[in-house]
PDB file of C-alpha atoms in Angstrom:
ATOM      1  CA  UNK A   1     -21.538 -56.251-102.108  1.00  0.00           C
ATOM      2  CA  UNK A   2     -18.705 -54.800 -99.468  1.00  0.00           C
ATOM      3  CA  UNK A   3     -17.495 -51.969 -97.551  1.00  0.00           C
ATOM      4  CA  UNK A   4     -15.934 -48.764 -97.865  1.00  0.00           C
ATOM      5  CA  UNK A   5     -14.298 -47.234 -94.478  1.00  0.00           C
ATOM      6  CA  UNK A   6     -11.585 -44.896 -92.805  1.00  0.00           C
ATOM      7  CA  UNK A   7      -8.815 -46.600 -90.848  1.00  0.00           C
ATOM      8  CA  UNK A   8      -7.125 -43.503 -88.737  1.00  0.00           C
ATOM      9  CA  UNK A   9      -3.571 -44.964 -87.863  1.00  0.00           C
ATOM     10  CA  UNK A  10      -2.596 -43.421 -85.072  1.00  0.00           C
ATOM     11  CA  UNK A  11       0.701 -45.357 -84.846  1.00  0.00           C
ATOM     12  CA  UNK A  12       4.088 -43.598 -85.289  1.00  0.00           C
ATOM     13  CA  UNK A  13       5.102 -47.384 -87.096  1.00  0.00           C
ATOM     14  CA  UNK A  14       3.701 -48.440 -90.321  1.00  0.00           C
ATOM     15  CA  UNK A  15       1.262 -51.182 -89.823  1.00  0.00           C
ATOM     16  CA  UNK A  16       1.890 -54.175 -92.397  1.00  0.00           C
ATOM     17  CA  UNK A  17      -1.937 -55.628 -93.071  1.00  0.00           C
ATOM     18  CA  UNK A  18      -1.339 -59.672 -93.937  1.00  0.00           C
ATOM     19  CA  UNK A  19      -4.635 -60.719 -93.437  1.00  0.00           C
ATOM     20  CA  UNK A  20      -8.322 -60.333 -93.312  1.00  0.00           C
ATOM     21  CA  UNK A  21     -11.428 -61.700 -91.932  1.00  0.00           C
ATOM     22  CA  UNK A  22     -14.582 -61.304 -92.959  1.00  0.00           C
ATOM     23  CA  UNK A  23     -18.494 -61.931 -92.187  1.00  0.00           C
ATOM     24  CA  UNK A  24     -19.651 -63.162 -95.551  1.00  0.00           C
ATOM     25  CA  UNK A  25     -22.878 -64.716 -96.931  1.00  0.00           C
ATOM     26  CA  UNK A  26     -23.522 -68.052 -98.330  1.00  0.00           C
ATOM     27  CA  UNK A  27     -25.213 -66.796-100.784  1.00  0.00           C
ATOM     28  CA  UNK A  28     -22.795 -67.977-103.748  1.00  0.00           C
ATOM     29  CA  UNK A  29     -20.434 -70.884-103.505  1.00  0.00           C
ATOM     30  CA  UNK A  30     -17.457 -68.940-104.005  1.00  0.00           C
ATOM     31  CA  UNK A  31     -16.379 -64.893-104.582  1.00  0.00           C
ATOM     32  CA  UNK A  32     -13.642 -63.135-105.755  1.00  0.00           C
ATOM     33  CA  UNK A  33     -12.433 -60.719-102.686  1.00  0.00           C
ATOM     34  CA  UNK A  34     -10.823 -57.395-103.529  1.00  0.00           C
ATOM     35  CA  UNK A  35      -9.127 -54.780-101.367  1.00  0.00           C
ATOM     36  CA  UNK A  36      -8.822 -51.376-102.495  1.00  0.00           C
ATOM     37  CA  UNK A  37      -7.252 -48.359-100.800  1.00  0.00           C
ATOM     38  CA  UNK A  38      -6.652 -44.739-101.146  1.00  0.00           C
ATOM     39  CA  UNK A  39      -4.763 -42.093 -98.781  1.00  0.00           C
ATOM     40  CA  UNK A  40      -7.164 -39.881 -97.082  1.00  0.00           C
ATOM     41  CA  UNK A  41     -10.717 -40.476 -96.650  1.00  0.00           C
ATOM     42  CA  UNK A  42     -13.218 -42.533 -99.211  1.00  0.00           C
ATOM     43  CA  UNK A  43     -16.022 -39.841 -98.421  1.00  0.00           C
ATOM     44  CA  UNK A  44     -16.481 -37.923-101.678  1.00  0.00           C
ATOM     45  CA  UNK A  45     -14.740 -41.007-103.460  1.00  0.00           C
ATOM     46  CA  UNK A  46     -17.042 -43.745-103.218  1.00  0.00           C
ATOM     47  CA  UNK A  47     -18.651 -43.568-107.062  1.00  0.00           C
ATOM     48  CA  UNK A  48     -15.415 -44.208-109.032  1.00  0.00           C
ATOM     49  CA  UNK A  49     -12.160 -46.372-109.044  1.00  0.00           C
ATOM     50  CA  UNK A  50     -10.258 -43.133-110.059  1.00  0.00           C
ATOM     51  CA  UNK A  51      -7.619 -42.498-107.100  1.00  0.00           C
ATOM     52  CA  UNK A  52      -8.085 -46.607-105.664  1.00  0.00           C
ATOM     53  CA  UNK A  53      -5.164 -48.522-105.572  1.00  0.00           C
ATOM     54  CA  UNK A  54      -6.204 -52.367-105.723  1.00  0.00           C
ATOM     55  CA  UNK A  55      -4.014 -53.902-102.849  1.00  0.00           C
ATOM     56  CA  UNK A  56      -5.262 -57.597-103.266  1.00  0.00           C
ATOM     57  CA  UNK A  57      -7.368 -59.734-105.217  1.00  0.00           C
ATOM     58  CA  UNK A  58      -8.257 -63.139-103.781  1.00  0.00           C
ATOM     59  CA  UNK A  59     -10.059 -65.669-106.199  1.00  0.00           C
ATOM     60  CA  UNK A  60     -12.572 -68.318-105.018  1.00  0.00           C
ATOM     61  CA  UNK A  61     -13.125 -67.486-101.308  1.00  0.00           C
ATOM     62  CA  UNK A  62     -15.821 -69.207-100.202  1.00  0.00           C
ATOM     63  CA  UNK A  63     -17.572 -67.953 -96.860  1.00  0.00           C
ATOM     64  CA  UNK A  64     -18.390 -69.408 -93.650  1.00  0.00           C
ATOM     65  CA  UNK A  65     -22.077 -67.934 -93.471  1.00  0.00           C
ATOM     66  CA  UNK A  66     -23.388 -64.692 -91.955  1.00  0.00           C
ATOM     67  CA  UNK A  67     -21.709 -64.315 -88.245  1.00  0.00           C
ATOM     68  CA  UNK A  68     -19.292 -66.603 -88.649  1.00  0.00           C
ATOM     69  CA  UNK A  69     -15.557 -65.370 -89.597  1.00  0.00           C
ATOM     70  CA  UNK A  70     -14.327 -66.318 -92.737  1.00  0.00           C
ATOM     71  CA  UNK A  71     -10.414 -65.686 -92.788  1.00  0.00           C
ATOM     72  CA  UNK A  72      -9.128 -64.037 -96.089  1.00  0.00           C
ATOM     73  CA  UNK A  73      -5.157 -64.254 -96.615  1.00  0.00           C
ATOM     74  CA  UNK A  74      -4.660 -61.103 -98.874  1.00  0.00           C
ATOM     75  CA  UNK A  75      -1.418 -59.556-100.449  1.00  0.00           C
ATOM     76  CA  UNK A  76       0.460 -57.626 -97.423  1.00  0.00           C
ATOM     77  CA  UNK A  77      -0.286 -53.983 -97.816  1.00  0.00           C
ATOM     78  CA  UNK A  78       0.650 -51.411 -95.418  1.00  0.00           C
ATOM     79  CA  UNK A  79      -1.149 -48.739 -93.838  1.00  0.00           C
ATOM     80  CA  UNK A  80       1.010 -45.557 -93.618  1.00  0.00           C
ATOM     81  CA  UNK A  81       1.617 -44.405 -89.424  1.00  0.00           C
ATOM     82  CA  UNK A  82       0.085 -41.353 -88.730  1.00  0.00           C
ATOM     83  CA  UNK A  83      -2.395 -41.337 -91.909  1.00  0.00           C
ATOM     84  CA  UNK A  84      -6.257 -41.203 -92.744  1.00  0.00           C
ATOM     85  CA  UNK A  85      -6.166 -44.818 -95.248  1.00  0.00           C
ATOM     86  CA  UNK A  86      -9.428 -45.450 -96.759  1.00  0.00           C
ATOM     87  CA  UNK A  87     -10.247 -48.874 -97.441  1.00  0.00           C
ATOM     88  CA  UNK A  88     -12.726 -50.868 -99.424  1.00  0.00           C
ATOM     89  CA  UNK A  89     -13.355 -54.406 -99.096  1.00  0.00           C
ATOM     90  CA  UNK A  90     -15.598 -56.232-101.698  1.00  0.00           C
ATOM     91  CA  UNK A  91     -17.193 -59.300-103.026  1.00  0.00           C
ATOM     92  CA  UNK A  92     -17.287 -59.652-106.869  1.00  0.00           C
ATOM     93  CA  UNK A  93     -20.535 -61.413-106.645  1.00  0.00           C
ATOM     94  CA  UNK A  94     -21.131 -62.079-102.862  1.00  0.00           C
ATOM     95  CA  UNK A  95     -22.285 -60.288-100.179  1.00  0.00           C
ATOM     96  CA  UNK A  96     -20.144 -58.901 -97.268  1.00  0.00           C
ATOM     97  CA  UNK A  97     -22.162 -58.345 -94.058  1.00  0.00           C
ATOM     98  CA  UNK A  98     -22.332 -54.739 -91.994  1.00  0.00           C
ATOM     99  CA  UNK A  99     -24.249 -53.357 -89.340  1.00  0.00           C
ATOM    100  CA  UNK A 100     -25.962 -50.223 -89.422  1.00  0.00           C
ATOM    101  CA  UNK A 101     -24.074 -47.287 -87.978  1.00  0.00           C
ATOM    102  CA  UNK A 102     -25.097 -44.069 -86.121  1.00  0.00           C
ATOM    103  CA  UNK A 103     -23.229 -41.845 -88.132  1.00  0.00           C
ATOM    104  CA  UNK A 104     -20.334 -41.411 -90.941  1.00  0.00           C
ATOM    105  CA  UNK A 105     -16.672 -41.226 -89.498  1.00  0.00           C
ATOM    106  CA  UNK A 106     -17.681 -41.994 -85.630  1.00  0.00           C
ATOM    107  CA  UNK A 107     -15.045 -43.551 -84.037  1.00  0.00           C
ATOM    108  CA  UNK A 108     -16.306 -47.655 -83.954  1.00  0.00           C
ATOM    109  CA  UNK A 109     -13.409 -49.577 -82.777  1.00  0.00           C
ATOM    110  CA  UNK A 110      -9.973 -48.318 -81.739  1.00  0.00           C
ATOM    111  CA  UNK A 111      -6.861 -49.600 -80.039  1.00  0.00           C
ATOM    112  CA  UNK A 112      -3.322 -48.351 -79.910  1.00  0.00           C
ATOM    113  CA  UNK A 113      -2.275 -48.213 -83.082  1.00  0.00           C
ATOM    114  CA  UNK A 114      -5.387 -47.221 -84.559  1.00  0.00           C
ATOM    115  CA  UNK A 115      -8.963 -46.508 -85.473  1.00  0.00           C
ATOM    116  CA  UNK A 116     -11.829 -47.948 -87.559  1.00  0.00           C
ATOM    117  CA  UNK A 117     -14.384 -45.297 -88.638  1.00  0.00           C
ATOM    118  CA  UNK A 118     -17.956 -45.874 -89.680  1.00  0.00           C
ATOM    119  CA  UNK A 119     -18.328 -46.181 -93.582  1.00  0.00           C
ATOM    120  CA  UNK A 120     -20.598 -47.268 -96.310  1.00  0.00           C
ATOM    121  CA  UNK A 121     -21.726 -50.484 -97.411  1.00  0.00           C
ATOM    122  CA  UNK A 122     -21.567 -50.551-101.170  1.00  0.00           C
ATOM    123  CA  UNK A 123     -22.856 -52.518-104.408  1.00  0.00           C
ATOM    124  CA  UNK A 124     -20.107 -54.023-106.275  1.00  0.00           C
ATOM    125  CA  UNK A 125     -18.088 -52.149-108.010  1.00  0.00           C
ATOM    126  CA  UNK A 126     -17.955 -48.312-106.797  1.00  0.00           C
ATOM    127  CA  UNK A 127     -21.789 -47.852-107.360  1.00  0.00           C
ATOM    128  CA  UNK A 128     -24.753 -47.545-104.952  1.00  0.00           C
ATOM    129  CA  UNK A 129     -23.663 -46.897-101.196  1.00  0.00           C
ATOM    130  CA  UNK A 130     -25.914 -46.859 -98.119  1.00  0.00           C
ATOM    131  CA  UNK A 131     -24.369 -45.382 -94.818  1.00  0.00           C
ATOM    132  CA  UNK A 132     -23.791 -45.396 -92.120  1.00  0.00           C
ATOM    133  CA  UNK A 133     -22.373 -48.883 -92.093  1.00  0.00           C
ATOM    134  CA  UNK A 134     -20.221 -50.369 -90.002  1.00  0.00           C
ATOM    135  CA  UNK A 135     -17.559 -52.884 -91.447  1.00  0.00           C
ATOM    136  CA  UNK A 136     -17.752 -56.584 -89.658  1.00  0.00           C
ATOM    137  CA  UNK A 137     -14.485 -58.010 -89.614  1.00  0.00           C
ATOM    138  CA  UNK A 138     -10.755 -58.369 -88.655  1.00  0.00           C
ATOM    139  CA  UNK A 139      -7.426 -56.715 -89.829  1.00  0.00           C
ATOM    140  CA  UNK A 140      -4.817 -59.013 -88.571  1.00  0.00           C
ATOM    141  CA  UNK A 141      -1.584 -56.521 -89.138  1.00  0.00           C
ATOM    142  CA  UNK A 142       2.343 -56.083 -87.608  1.00  0.00           C
ATOM    143  CA  UNK A 143       3.811 -53.014 -86.831  1.00  0.00           C
ATOM    144  CA  UNK A 144       6.983 -52.873 -89.529  1.00  0.00           C
ATOM    145  CA  UNK A 145       9.558 -51.821 -87.177  1.00  0.00           C
ATOM    146  CA  UNK A 146       8.354 -54.345 -84.551  1.00  0.00           C
ATOM    147  CA  UNK A 147       8.920 -58.155 -85.707  1.00  0.00           C
ATOM    148  CA  UNK A 148       6.741 -59.410 -83.074  1.00  0.00           C
ATOM    149  CA  UNK A 149       4.107 -59.676 -81.735  1.00  0.00           C
ATOM    150  CA  UNK A 150       1.781 -59.729 -84.447  1.00  0.00           C
ATOM    151  CA  UNK A 151      -1.412 -57.469 -83.693  1.00  0.00           C
ATOM    152  CA  UNK A 152      -4.700 -57.944 -84.744  1.00  0.00           C
ATOM    153  CA  UNK A 153      -7.824 -55.752 -84.141  1.00  0.00           C
ATOM    154  CA  UNK A 154     -10.989 -57.686 -84.847  1.00  0.00           C
ATOM    155  CA  UNK A 155     -14.629 -56.519 -84.926  1.00  0.00           C
ATOM    156  CA  UNK A 156     -17.105 -59.441 -83.627  1.00  0.00           C
ATOM    157  CA  UNK A 157     -19.219 -60.643 -86.402  1.00  0.00           C
ATOM    158  CA  UNK A 158     -22.202 -60.358 -83.491  1.00  0.00           C
ATOM    159  CA  UNK A 159     -20.238 -58.915 -80.505  1.00  0.00           C
ATOM    160  CA  UNK A 160     -17.441 -56.418 -81.094  1.00  0.00           C
ATOM    161  CA  UNK A 161     -14.326 -56.547 -79.234  1.00  0.00           C
ATOM    162  CA  UNK A 162     -10.371 -55.215 -79.926  1.00  0.00           C
ATOM    163  CA  UNK A 163      -7.889 -57.408 -79.359  1.00  0.00           C
ATOM    164  CA  UNK A 164      -4.257 -56.045 -79.438  1.00  0.00           C
ATOM    165  CA  UNK A 165      -0.931 -57.076 -78.393  1.00  0.00           C
ATOM    166  CA  UNK A 166      -2.291 -59.331 -75.482  1.00  0.00           C
ATOM    167  CA  UNK A 167      -4.931 -57.128 -74.505  1.00  0.00           C
ATOM    168  CA  UNK A 168      -8.442 -57.388 -74.958  1.00  0.00           C
ATOM    169  CA  UNK A 169     -10.763 -54.374 -74.604  1.00  0.00           C
ATOM    170  CA  UNK A 170     -14.779 -54.963 -74.300  1.00  0.00           C
TER     171      UNK A 170
END
């Protein structure tokens, strides 16, 4: 139902996350999206909600289908500067797609502000996990000390790329 992965914030400025684009299956009409976070890594904490904070809950999201981006407006939250922050993004009843990875903790994507590491696919909530898995999605954020431009780290749903501050790296 979801993915757990670490984000290493290499920016010296906090990053305000404002939305997510997810690769969701259409196996159910609608599902709730929950986003949990914790300072540090998810590794060793995937089987329990202890130490995790529910950052956002978005009800009744309809996925656009596998390989098609579904934008989810979430409650804004902060990724602290110069930290490792674990995210658990999950559906309550649907499927959140991922790609098989090579090794937990490998850098999968990065830009000047952050790195996204390979993690796990997880069964809702905090149940069985499968590793290594690569989260298929996008994090839209703004550096909190800089009101503009909005930055986005995009992980393509079938092709992978990074977009940040009007720069595209493939």
